[in-house]
Amino acid sequence: DLTPSLIISLLYLHYFIVINMVRFAAASVLLSLLGTSSAFTTPRAFLSTSRATAITTELEASKCGNYDYDFLVIGGGSGGVRASRISATHGASVCLVETQFKHGEPNYSAIGGTCVNVGCVPKKLMVFASRYPFDVSEAKGYGWNGATEGTFDWKQFMEYKNTEISRLNGIYENMQKNAGVDLMEGKGKFLSPHEVEISGPDGVKVVTADKVLVAVGGWPFKPSIPGIEHTITSNEIFYLPEQPKRVVVVGGGFIAVEFANIMDGLGSDVTLMYRGDLFLRGFDHDMRVHLAEELERNTDIDIQFNTDPTEIKKNDDGSFTVVTNNGEVECDAVLYATGRKGKTDTLGLDAAGVSTEGSFIPVDNYSKSNVDNIYAVGDVTDRIALTPVALMEGHRLADTLFGGHDRPTDHEWVASTVFTSPEIGTVGYTEEEAVEKFKNVAVYKSKFRPMKHSFPKSEAYSLFKLIVATDTDRVVGVHVATDNAGEMVQGFAVAVKMGATKAQFDETIGIHPTSAEELVTMRSPSYTYVNGEKVE
């Protein structure tokens, strides 16, 4: 039988055992933080009193397979900051290297990447600014007499823009620090697969890492023609001290078309030159044609297809003459938007044995290069050069490497938008692609003047298009050219990715009156394809 004294003795023994187990566990945790007994190598945050915002921390060389970091990320753009932050939250020790923390010359891009500094964000702000004149022109049709578009102040806008981008730089920097990521300002260069030399404001250091991610993004490409040094790109346009009165934009991709539309809206005289028959190659053909018609009808852009500059001459008064196969055009600025290349020329990829295709790094579905410990995400891989895609790639890589998940990249059903007026929002296959892949296809189209523009009698039209694989009834393409198409298609992209059928679209009740309801009210196909052959 248990006597009271025996019970008390057992309780004291239990207490002694529990207390010592807790002490032992605490000691083990402390040792693991100071040593290398954890699943990852030691986060440097536990070993130093402050984080490096430049190259200020002395780093020890790796010994016996131990490295300074589990994960070294070269490039603080969309893919890089996402991969570093998520990896750190999974428990990895992470260092992020970015050439500069504040936007502007000489590298233009800074932490946050092209999108934040010289891409999506400042461009969208310029898009907003450029649309006010057309909105004001419709005011009288709604009873607002005396409304004028006013005068655009380029310098004031740029001042506001710079303040906003600086704010975002700070946010991105703090997000990394709060996640436990060490930040280093400088340029990274491989010395070996696990060693990277970082040249920064405070000198040169060598950092070692178990795994390395290249997320340096892209850089504008310009062809080699006489006078090309007189031209600017989507980098410099955001830092021009004055608005050019006359602008020639060269290119046929979405960057070229967007900037032509922007500068026209802001009051510049714009000439858009493209060497092909029709811009926006790769987008649905009907959308391309519709946008060309809308720009011809509602803007003053001089669109010159089948035109290729052969020389840029700088005149004595500071203006330029663009010599083409079809004549000459005088202007005050020449913006080249003729594609982008991977920013890999100074990375020393050969020293690490990393293979390239041109300026890009080919990778597998897990974003791994030909070298087992070196990965790449974002524009430098030449997959889909969009910010949300880079975010997806970086996040999935972090989850796979350090989160215990198996998450290959997913590049199907990626929605995108061209921020022109009207915008083009798209997800899924173009008509041409759908016919090639599915053979049996139904195409639904509707062109109309939306209420917002019909009431003030503006000649601005929208085009809506659905593409359906008839064997399964699945909606495989949604293409919209209208106001705020990006906002609209983002929602429909969820349905398309989930495999929604045309019948499910038809069963959905529309929101009235909206333009978006057109996507759930188109009942009869405009035409079909049977075995790849068009049937009217």
mmCIF file with all atom_site columns, N, CA and C in Angstrom, residues 222-223 225-232 312 320:
data_model
loop_
_atom_site.group_PDB
_atom_site.id
_atom_site.type_symbol
_atom_site.label_atom_id
_atom_site.label_alt_id
_atom_site.label_comp_id
_atom_site.label_asym_id
_atom_site.label_entity_id
_atom_site.label_seq_id
_atom_site.pdbx_PDB_ins_code
_atom_site.Cartn_x
_atom_site.Cartn_y
_atom_site.Cartn_z
_atom_site.occupancy
_atom_site.B_iso_or_equiv
_atom_site.pdbx_formal_charge
_atom_site.auth_seq_id
_atom_site.auth_comp_id
_atom_site.auth_asym_id
_atom_site.auth_atom_id
_atom_site.pdbx_PDB_model_num
ATOM 1  N N  . LYS A 1 222 ? 19.107 46.049 -76.669 1.00 0.00 ? 222 LYS A N  1
ATOM 2  C CA . LYS A 1 222 ? 19.057 47.003 -77.781 1.00 0.00 ? 222 LYS A CA 1
ATOM 3  C C  . LYS A 1 222 ? 19.932 46.477 -78.916 1.00 0.00 ? 222 LYS A C  1
ATOM 4  N N  . PRO A 1 223 ? 19.452 46.552 -80.144 1.00 0.00 ? 223 PRO A N  1
ATOM 5  C CA . PRO A 1 223 ? 20.231 46.047 -81.276 1.00 0.00 ? 223 PRO A CA 1
ATOM 6  C C  . PRO A 1 223 ? 21.432 46.941 -81.547 1.00 0.00 ? 223 PRO A C  1
ATOM 7  N N  . ILE A 1 225 ? 22.985 49.096 -83.841 1.00 0.00 ? 225 ILE A N  1
ATOM 8  C CA . ILE A 1 225 ? 22.879 49.926 -85.043 1.00 0.00 ? 225 ILE A CA 1
ATOM 9  C C  . ILE A 1 225 ? 23.578 51.252 -84.758 1.00 0.00 ? 225 ILE A C  1
ATOM 10 N N  . PRO A 1 226 ? 23.992 51.980 -85.781 1.00 0.00 ? 226 PRO A N  1
ATOM 11 C CA . PRO A 1 226 ? 24.642 53.267 -85.551 1.00 0.00 ? 226 PRO A CA 1
ATOM 12 C C  . PRO A 1 226 ? 23.749 54.214 -84.753 1.00 0.00 ? 226 PRO A C  1
ATOM 13 N N  . GLY A 1 227 ? 24.317 54.807 -83.711 1.00 0.00 ? 227 GLY A N  1
ATOM 14 C CA . GLY A 1 227 ? 23.581 55.780 -82.912 1.00 0.00 ? 227 GLY A CA 1
ATOM 15 C C  . GLY A 1 227 ? 22.745 55.180 -81.807 1.00 0.00 ? 227 GLY A C  1
ATOM 16 N N  . ILE A 1 228 ? 22.854 53.868 -81.567 1.00 0.00 ? 228 ILE A N  1
ATOM 17 C CA . ILE A 1 228 ? 22.017 53.241 -80.548 1.00 0.00 ? 228 ILE A CA 1
ATOM 18 C C  . ILE A 1 228 ? 22.322 53.802 -79.163 1.00 0.00 ? 228 ILE A C  1
ATOM 19 N N  . GLU A 1 229 ? 23.519 54.377 -78.974 1.00 0.00 ? 229 GLU A N  1
ATOM 20 C CA . GLU A 1 229 ? 23.885 54.953 -77.679 1.00 0.00 ? 229 GLU A CA 1
ATOM 21 C C  . GLU A 1 229 ? 23.048 56.179 -77.329 1.00 0.00 ? 229 GLU A C  1
ATOM 22 N N  . HIS A 1 230 ? 22.330 56.721 -78.302 1.00 0.00 ? 230 HIS A N  1
ATOM 23 C CA . HIS A 1 230 ? 21.491 57.900 -78.053 1.00 0.00 ? 230 HIS A CA 1
ATOM 24 C C  . HIS A 1 230 ? 20.098 57.526 -77.546 1.00 0.00 ? 230 HIS A C  1
ATOM 25 N N  . THR A 1 231 ? 19.813 56.240 -77.486 1.00 0.00 ? 231 THR A N  1
ATOM 26 C CA . THR A 1 231 ? 18.461 55.806 -77.130 1.00 0.00 ? 231 THR A CA 1
ATOM 27 C C  . THR A 1 231 ? 18.345 55.509 -75.629 1.00 0.00 ? 231 THR A C  1
ATOM 28 N N  . ILE A 1 232 ? 17.106 55.446 -75.150 1.00 0.00 ? 232 ILE A N  1
ATOM 29 C CA . ILE A 1 232 ? 16.820 55.082 -73.770 1.00 0.00 ? 232 ILE A CA 1
ATOM 30 C C  . ILE A 1 232 ? 15.994 53.800 -73.760 1.00 0.00 ? 232 ILE A C  1
ATOM 31 N N  . ILE A 1 312 ? 20.282 56.025 -85.720 1.00 0.00 ? 312 ILE A N  1
ATOM 32 C CA . ILE A 1 312 ? 19.781 57.110 -84.884 1.00 0.00 ? 312 ILE A CA 1
ATOM 33 C C  . ILE A 1 312 ? 20.792 58.248 -84.956 1.00 0.00 ? 312 ILE A C  1
ATOM 34 N N  . PHE A 1 320 ? 16.726 64.225 -82.183 1.00 0.00 ? 320 PHE A N  1
ATOM 35 C CA . PHE A 1 320 ? 17.222 63.043 -82.881 1.00 0.00 ? 320 PHE A CA 1
ATOM 36 C C  . PHE A 1 320 ? 16.453 62.813 -84.171 1.00 0.00 ? 320 PHE A C  1
#
